[in-house]
Amino acid sequence: METKHSKKFNDIKFYYDHHIWSKATVKKACKTGRITAAEYEEIVGEPYAA
């Protein structure tokens, strides 16, 4: 079964993986609701802490 992601998940993961976005920028995307805390952890490999 495929995991359902937020609309911007793939874009944000791409930006982070290609060093376009920093961890802080991904955190801001989580804070503003573009991705979930679980998706933040999936992208950066660390739990989200507000």
XYZ file of N, CA and C in Angstrom:
150
model
N 0.828 -1.183 0.000
C 0.000 0.000 0.000
C 0.877 1.254 0.000
N 0.572 2.164 -0.869
C 1.361 3.387 -1.005
C 0.984 4.392 0.081
N 2.006 5.057 0.623
C 1.784 6.076 1.642
C 1.262 7.343 0.975
N 0.253 7.935 1.577
C -0.322 9.182 1.060
C 0.489 10.357 1.613
N 0.969 11.203 0.739
C 1.747 12.363 1.151
C 0.997 13.656 0.828
N 1.422 14.725 1.484
C 0.895 16.058 1.208
C 1.235 16.441 -0.233
N 0.495 17.411 -0.771
C 0.695 17.829 -2.162
C 2.131 18.270 -2.444
N 2.762 18.929 -1.502
C 4.100 19.498 -1.721
C 5.245 18.581 -1.278
N 4.915 17.394 -0.765
C 5.950 16.501 -0.235
C 7.060 16.236 -1.247
N 6.708 15.809 -2.451
C 7.728 15.451 -3.445
C 8.601 16.638 -3.818
N 8.000 17.814 -3.946
C 8.786 19.019 -4.258
C 9.770 19.323 -3.130
N 9.277 19.309 -1.906
C 10.118 19.647 -0.753
C 11.235 18.618 -0.576
N 10.919 17.346 -0.751
C 11.942 16.295 -0.652
C 13.015 16.491 -1.722
N 12.593 16.822 -2.931
C 13.541 17.085 -4.013
C 14.460 18.251 -3.647
N 13.872 19.350 -3.182
C 14.670 20.530 -2.808
C 15.688 20.188 -1.716
N 15.261 19.436 -0.719
C 16.168 19.085 0.379
C 17.255 18.121 -0.109
N 16.850 17.094 -0.856
C 17.817 16.100 -1.347
C 18.867 16.709 -2.268
N 18.515 17.769 -2.977
C 19.446 18.408 -3.898
C 20.084 19.673 -3.306
N 19.996 19.803 -1.989
C 20.647 20.890 -1.244
C 20.173 22.280 -1.671
N 18.947 22.349 -2.152
C 18.356 23.646 -2.496
C 17.734 24.247 -1.238
N 17.127 23.390 -0.430
C 16.532 23.808 0.848
C 17.331 23.226 1.998
N 17.480 24.009 3.064
C 18.131 23.540 4.287
C 17.098 22.841 5.171
N 17.588 22.231 6.228
C 16.707 21.593 7.206
C 15.757 22.627 7.823
N 16.259 23.842 8.046
C 15.443 24.912 8.623
C 14.295 25.299 7.688
N 14.541 25.283 6.402
C 13.502 25.622 5.437
C 12.432 24.540 5.400
N 12.851 23.273 5.475
C 11.891 22.163 5.512
C 11.066 22.262 6.794
N 11.709 22.630 7.888
C 11.008 22.802 9.164
C 9.945 23.894 9.053
N 10.282 24.975 8.360
C 9.328 26.064 8.162
C 8.127 25.574 7.338
N 8.380 24.717 6.354
C 7.290 24.155 5.543
C 6.366 23.300 6.404
N 6.934 22.627 7.376
C 6.133 21.828 8.301
C 5.323 22.743 9.218
N 5.967 23.762 9.710
C 5.318 24.709 10.623
C 4.131 25.412 9.965
N 4.240 25.684 8.660
C 3.171 26.368 7.937
C 2.129 25.404 7.365
N 2.320 24.099 7.593
C 1.316 23.118 7.183
C 1.453 22.569 5.777
N 2.557 22.850 5.120
C 2.742 22.309 3.762
C 3.037 20.815 3.798
N 3.699 20.361 4.856
C 3.946 18.929 5.077
C 3.646 18.624 6.536
N 3.497 17.344 6.847
C 3.234 16.925 8.227
C 4.546 16.684 8.968
N 4.447 16.529 10.282
C 5.628 16.233 11.103
C 6.227 14.883 10.693
N 5.378 13.914 10.365
C 5.867 12.598 9.924
C 6.617 12.726 8.597
N 6.123 13.577 7.707
C 6.800 13.792 6.429
C 8.123 14.522 6.630
N 8.153 15.461 7.563
C 9.414 16.147 7.901
C 10.462 15.104 8.304
N 10.059 14.194 9.176
C 10.977 13.149 9.641
C 11.421 12.258 8.483
N 10.518 11.950 7.589
C 10.849 11.123 6.421
C 11.860 11.834 5.513
N 11.739 13.132 5.384
C 12.614 13.901 4.503
C 13.998 14.094 5.116
N 14.062 14.588 6.360
C 15.360 14.936 6.954
C 15.962 13.849 7.839
N 15.167 12.852 8.212
C 15.698 11.748 9.012
C 15.768 12.034 10.498
N 15.109 13.090 10.935
C 15.062 13.440 12.361
C 13.631 13.780 12.736
N 13.238 13.508 13.983
C 11.887 13.882 14.408
C 11.692 15.390 14.393
N 10.480 15.817 14.085
C 10.146 17.244 14.090
C 9.953 17.716 15.519
N 10.626 18.785 15.867
C 10.462 19.409 17.179
C 10.104 20.873 16.949
N 8.946 21.272 17.409
C 8.445 22.632 17.153
C 9.235 23.705 17.807
